[in-house]
Short mmCIF file of C-alpha atoms in Angstrom, two decimals:
data_model
loop_
_atom_site.label_atom_id
_atom_site.label_comp_id
_atom_site.label_asym_id
_atom_site.label_seq_id
_atom_site.Cartn_x
_atom_site.Cartn_y
_atom_site.Cartn_z
CA MET A 20 -4.60 -6.66 13.37
CA ARG A 21 -1.52 -7.85 11.50
CA LEU A 22 0.60 -5.95 8.96
CA THR A 23 2.94 -7.83 6.61
CA VAL A 24 5.37 -5.92 4.41
CA LEU A 25 5.15 -7.28 0.85
CA GLY A 26 7.26 -4.59 -0.78
CA LYS A 27 9.02 -1.48 0.48
CA SER A 28 11.12 -0.27 -2.46
CA PRO A 29 10.70 3.17 -4.02
CA SER A 30 10.03 3.49 -7.76
CA TRP A 31 13.02 1.26 -8.58
CA GLN A 32 12.98 -2.13 -6.92
CA ASP A 33 15.62 -3.52 -4.59
CA ALA A 34 17.44 -6.56 -5.97
CA GLY A 35 14.82 -9.31 -5.71
CA GLY A 36 12.43 -6.87 -4.08
CA ALA A 37 9.06 -5.26 -4.71
CA CYS A 38 7.69 -1.74 -4.69
CA SER A 39 4.97 -0.48 -2.35
CA GLY A 40 2.67 -3.21 -1.02
CA TYR A 41 1.34 -4.22 2.40
CA LEU A 42 -0.96 -6.96 3.62
CA VAL A 43 -3.34 -6.03 6.45
CA GLU A 44 -5.33 -8.80 8.14
CA GLU A 45 -7.81 -9.01 10.98
CA GLY A 46 -9.29 -12.46 11.43
CA PRO A 47 -10.50 -13.61 8.00
CA ALA A 48 -10.56 -10.05 6.60
CA CYS A 49 -7.71 -9.28 4.23
CA VAL A 50 -6.74 -5.99 2.56
CA VAL A 51 -3.76 -5.29 0.30
CA VAL A 52 -2.62 -1.67 0.56
CA ASP A 53 -0.88 -0.64 -2.67
CA CYS A 54 0.12 -3.14 -5.34
CA GLY A 55 3.32 -1.91 -6.96
CA ASN A 56 5.84 -3.72 -9.14
CA GLY A 57 6.59 -7.20 -7.80
CA VAL A 58 3.95 -7.19 -5.06
CA PHE A 59 1.67 -9.87 -6.52
CA SER A 60 4.45 -12.46 -6.41
CA LYS A 61 5.22 -11.56 -2.79
CA LEU A 62 1.52 -11.70 -1.88
CA ARG A 63 1.32 -15.31 -3.03
CA ARG A 64 3.88 -16.31 -0.39
CA PHE A 65 1.50 -15.23 2.36
CA ARG A 66 -2.07 -15.37 1.08
CA ASP A 67 -4.28 -17.10 -1.48
CA TYR A 68 -4.96 -14.22 -3.87
CA THR A 69 -8.54 -15.37 -4.43
CA ARG A 70 -9.17 -14.75 -0.73
CA VAL A 71 -8.14 -11.10 -0.74
CA ASP A 72 -11.19 -9.02 0.14
CA ALA A 73 -9.96 -5.66 -1.13
CA VAL A 74 -7.01 -3.85 -2.66
CA VAL A 75 -6.57 -0.17 -1.78
CA ILE A 76 -4.39 2.07 -3.95
CA SER A 77 -2.98 5.27 -2.46
CA HIS A 78 -2.25 6.99 -5.77
CA LEU A 79 -1.82 6.31 -9.44
CA HIS A 80 1.94 6.15 -9.83
CA ALA A 81 3.18 2.90 -11.36
CA ASP A 82 5.17 1.79 -8.32
CA HIS A 83 1.95 1.77 -6.32
CA PHE A 84 -0.44 0.00 -8.70
CA LEU A 85 1.39 -1.75 -11.55
CA ASP A 86 1.01 -5.29 -10.18
CA LEU A 87 -2.75 -4.98 -10.48
CA ILE A 88 -2.00 -6.24 -14.00
CA PRO A 89 -0.66 -9.72 -13.09
CA PHE A 90 -3.23 -9.85 -10.28
CA ALA A 91 -5.98 -9.19 -12.84
CA TYR A 92 -4.59 -11.80 -15.23
CA ALA A 93 -4.60 -14.37 -12.42
CA LEU A 94 -8.19 -13.56 -11.49
CA THR A 95 -9.15 -13.86 -15.17
CA TYR A 96 -7.24 -16.90 -16.40
CA ALA A 97 -6.13 -19.00 -13.41
CA PRO A 98 -7.58 -22.55 -13.48
CA ARG A 99 -9.30 -22.09 -10.14
CA GLN A 100 -11.27 -19.14 -11.53
CA GLN A 101 -12.85 -21.03 -14.45
CA PRO A 102 -16.48 -22.28 -14.61
CA VAL A 103 -15.38 -25.73 -15.83
CA PRO A 104 -12.98 -28.21 -14.18
CA VAL A 105 -9.32 -27.65 -15.06
CA ASP A 106 -6.75 -30.17 -13.85
CA ARG A 107 -7.25 -30.52 -10.08
CA TRP A 108 -9.52 -27.49 -9.87
CA PRO A 109 -13.23 -28.40 -9.77
CA GLY A 110 -14.57 -25.30 -11.50
CA THR A 111 -16.55 -22.46 -9.96
CA GLU A 112 -19.58 -20.35 -10.81
CA ALA A 113 -18.44 -17.72 -8.29
CA PRO A 114 -14.89 -16.65 -9.19
CA ALA A 115 -13.19 -14.21 -6.85
CA ARG A 116 -13.65 -10.56 -7.79
CA PRO A 117 -12.06 -8.50 -4.99
CA ARG A 118 -12.95 -4.89 -4.32
CA LEU A 119 -10.46 -2.40 -5.72
CA LEU A 120 -10.50 1.00 -4.04
CA ALA A 121 -8.55 3.69 -5.88
CA PRO A 122 -8.66 7.49 -6.22
CA HIS A 123 -11.03 9.22 -8.61
CA GLY A 124 -9.87 8.82 -12.19
CA ALA A 125 -8.47 5.34 -11.59
CA VAL A 126 -10.70 3.57 -14.11
CA GLU A 127 -9.60 5.90 -16.89
CA THR A 128 -5.94 5.45 -15.92
CA PHE A 129 -6.20 1.67 -15.79
CA ARG A 130 -7.92 1.59 -19.18
CA ARG A 131 -5.15 3.71 -20.73
CA VAL A 132 -2.42 1.48 -19.32
CA VAL A 133 -3.80 -1.93 -20.28
CA GLY A 134 -5.40 -0.50 -23.41
CA ALA A 135 -1.90 -0.07 -24.82
CA TRP A 136 -2.13 -3.72 -25.89
CA GLY A 137 -5.87 -3.76 -26.56
CA ASN A 138 -7.15 -5.10 -23.22
CA GLU A 139 -8.85 -1.98 -21.86
CA ASP A 140 -11.27 -3.72 -19.50
CA LEU A 141 -8.83 -6.24 -17.98
CA ILE A 142 -8.69 -4.64 -14.53
CA GLU A 143 -12.35 -3.57 -14.55
CA ASN A 144 -13.50 -7.12 -15.26
CA ALA A 145 -11.20 -8.73 -12.69
CA PHE A 146 -12.01 -6.43 -9.76
CA THR A 147 -15.01 -4.57 -8.41
CA ILE A 148 -13.73 -1.01 -8.66
CA GLU A 149 -14.75 1.74 -6.25
CA GLU A 150 -13.24 5.19 -6.78
CA TYR A 151 -12.83 7.06 -3.50
CA GLY A 152 -12.17 10.55 -2.19
CA GLY A 153 -11.12 12.02 1.11
CA GLU A 154 -14.59 11.86 2.64
CA ASP A 155 -15.16 8.16 2.06
CA ARG A 156 -15.02 5.70 4.98
CA PRO A 157 -15.27 2.15 3.59
CA THR A 158 -15.16 -0.95 5.76
CA VAL A 159 -13.80 -4.42 5.02
CA GLY A 160 -15.12 -6.75 7.69
CA PRO A 161 -13.81 -5.36 11.01
CA LEU A 162 -11.34 -3.05 9.25
CA ARG A 163 -12.33 0.61 8.92
CA LEU A 164 -10.53 2.70 6.31
CA SER A 165 -10.18 6.46 6.06
CA PHE A 166 -8.25 8.73 3.71
CA ARG A 167 -6.48 12.09 3.81
CA SER A 168 -5.17 13.95 0.80
CA VAL A 169 -1.43 14.59 1.05
CA PRO A 170 0.78 16.72 -1.23
CA HIS A 171 2.61 14.72 -3.89
CA PHE A 172 3.02 15.08 -7.65
CA LEU A 173 -0.56 13.94 -8.33
CA GLU A 174 -3.67 13.20 -6.25
CA THR A 175 -2.49 11.04 -3.35
CA TYR A 176 -4.08 9.77 -0.15
CA ALA A 177 -2.62 8.66 3.13
CA ILE A 178 -4.58 5.66 4.38
CA ARG A 179 -5.58 4.84 7.95
CA VAL A 180 -6.77 1.35 8.88
CA GLU A 181 -8.43 0.76 12.25
CA SER A 182 -9.76 -2.44 13.77
CA SER A 183 -13.22 -2.43 15.28
CA GLN A 184 -12.26 -5.61 17.16
CA ASN A 185 -9.15 -4.64 19.08
CA GLY A 186 -8.81 -0.92 18.40
CA GLY A 187 -5.44 -1.22 16.64
CA SER A 188 -4.55 1.53 14.18
CA LEU A 189 -2.19 1.77 11.22
CA ALA A 190 -1.42 5.04 9.43
CA PHE A 191 0.23 4.75 6.02
CA GLY A 192 1.60 8.01 4.70
CA ALA A 193 1.77 7.00 1.01
CA ASP A 194 4.09 9.42 -0.86
CA SER A 195 4.18 12.97 0.43
CA ARG A 196 6.27 16.05 0.99
CA PRO A 197 6.34 17.42 4.56
CA THR A 198 2.82 18.32 5.64
CA VAL A 199 0.81 18.94 8.79
CA ASP A 200 -2.07 17.08 7.13
CA LEU A 201 -0.21 13.80 7.53
CA VAL A 202 0.68 14.63 11.13
CA GLU A 203 -2.96 15.26 12.00
CA PHE A 204 -4.16 12.18 10.14
CA ALA A 205 -1.63 9.88 11.84
CA ARG A 206 -2.29 11.29 15.33
CA GLY A 207 -1.83 8.60 17.98
CA ALA A 208 -1.51 5.72 15.51
CA ASP A 209 -0.17 2.48 16.91
CA LEU A 210 2.12 2.28 13.88
CA LEU A 211 3.04 4.96 11.37
CA LEU A 212 4.31 3.47 8.12
CA ILE A 213 5.98 6.43 6.49
CA GLU A 214 8.11 6.98 3.42
CA ALA A 215 11.75 8.03 3.73
CA THR A 216 12.73 8.05 0.09
CA LEU A 217 15.50 10.60 -0.13
CA PRO A 218 18.69 11.31 1.82
CA ARG A 219 18.12 15.04 1.28
CA PRO A 220 15.27 17.19 -0.07
CA GLU A 221 14.72 17.36 -3.83
CA ARG A 222 17.01 19.89 -5.45
CA SER A 223 14.40 21.07 -7.95
CA GLY A 224 12.43 22.90 -5.30
CA GLN A 225 9.32 20.90 -6.14
CA ARG A 226 8.91 18.40 -3.35
CA GLY A 227 7.06 15.08 -3.25
CA HIS A 228 8.97 12.94 -0.76
CA LEU A 229 10.41 12.87 2.76
CA THR A 230 13.89 12.30 4.13
CA PRO A 231 14.40 9.88 7.04
CA ARG A 232 14.78 12.80 9.45
CA GLU A 233 11.56 14.37 8.21
CA ALA A 234 9.80 11.02 8.61
CA GLY A 235 10.93 10.89 12.23
CA GLU A 236 9.76 14.47 12.78
CA HIS A 237 6.32 13.57 11.47
CA GLY A 238 6.16 10.56 13.78
CA LYS A 239 7.06 12.68 16.80
CA ALA A 240 4.57 15.43 15.93
CA ALA A 241 1.83 12.83 15.43
CA ALA A 242 2.65 11.10 18.74
CA ALA A 243 2.74 7.78 16.90
CA HIS A 244 3.59 4.80 19.08
CA ARG A 245 5.87 3.17 16.48
CA VAL A 246 7.50 4.42 13.30
CA VAL A 247 8.52 2.20 10.39
CA LEU A 248 10.32 3.73 7.40
CA THR A 249 9.36 2.52 3.95
CA HIS A 250 9.60 3.46 0.25
CA ILE A 251 13.34 3.35 0.77
CA SER A 252 15.99 1.81 -1.47
CA ASP A 253 18.58 -0.76 -0.43
CA GLU A 254 21.06 1.70 -1.97
CA LEU A 255 20.44 4.06 0.96
CA ASP A 256 22.28 3.10 4.16
CA ALA A 257 19.58 1.63 6.39
CA LEU A 258 21.55 2.22 9.60
CA TRP A 259 22.02 5.88 8.73
CA ALA A 260 18.35 6.28 7.78
CA ARG A 261 17.20 4.64 11.00
CA SER A 262 19.56 6.79 13.08
CA GLU A 263 18.39 10.00 11.40
CA ALA A 264 14.73 9.14 11.91
CA ALA A 265 15.18 7.90 15.48
CA ASP A 266 17.01 11.07 16.48
CA ALA A 267 14.09 13.16 15.22
CA PHE A 268 11.40 10.83 16.57
CA GLY A 269 12.97 10.55 20.00
CA GLY A 270 12.69 6.78 20.13
CA PRO A 271 13.44 3.59 18.23
CA VAL A 272 12.58 3.51 14.53
CA GLU A 273 12.59 0.52 12.19
CA VAL A 274 13.27 0.27 8.48
CA ALA A 275 10.70 -1.92 6.73
CA ARG A 276 11.91 -5.20 5.30
CA GLU A 277 9.99 -7.56 3.08
CA GLY A 278 8.26 -10.30 5.02
CA ALA A 279 8.35 -8.41 8.32
CA VAL A 280 5.16 -8.81 10.36
CA TYR A 281 3.84 -6.24 12.84
CA ARG A 282 0.99 -6.92 15.25
CA LEU A 283 -1.15 -3.97 16.26
#
């Protein structure tokens, strides 16, 4: 199983960067986990978007799903998706319509967003939408997906991807405040991809994110084999964040960078 980082920024993008987005591949099977601002452009550097089998959205904050809009426009209007020949494209009667897995309420949210300019069914028509909950266990080829609700500012799911071919496992923590639920869900993962958004806890008292040290603590408690920090701005010192997390984890920690590839 191979993980490629498409975007790792928090809700404001790094210069030239993208928000949350990750490409997971096993053989011909291909899943995009989250599709935040800027991710579709990054995806096109690594994969033909018409050959994506599924997109999985962890929660319905803009920095985790907003690039479903350009993705949907491409699936709708790109020459290769048309039934008649266009330029060098021969035409097709079977345009790509990837699965789109998103939490309950996603269809209504998508319709409100794109309905602002009168195109309510854009995303519904471009993708095959499946709304999921914590008990669902979908598969995409040899990739098995599972979900665990984690505490954030709205309904949010950590996502675990396991390969039935080689047994590799990826746990993605999505956005979350400190929680034992994420520790249990990520138990023994080959790689824990975990947010480290803030240098210190939120001052408001209402929490929805982790610090680098807390991310490392979660990795240690989960006995994860590797920890990669994500959802982290280039305005936060990466060396400091890595040091904080590594000290808590008790081993090396990496900070995600766009284009990085991890083999599990």
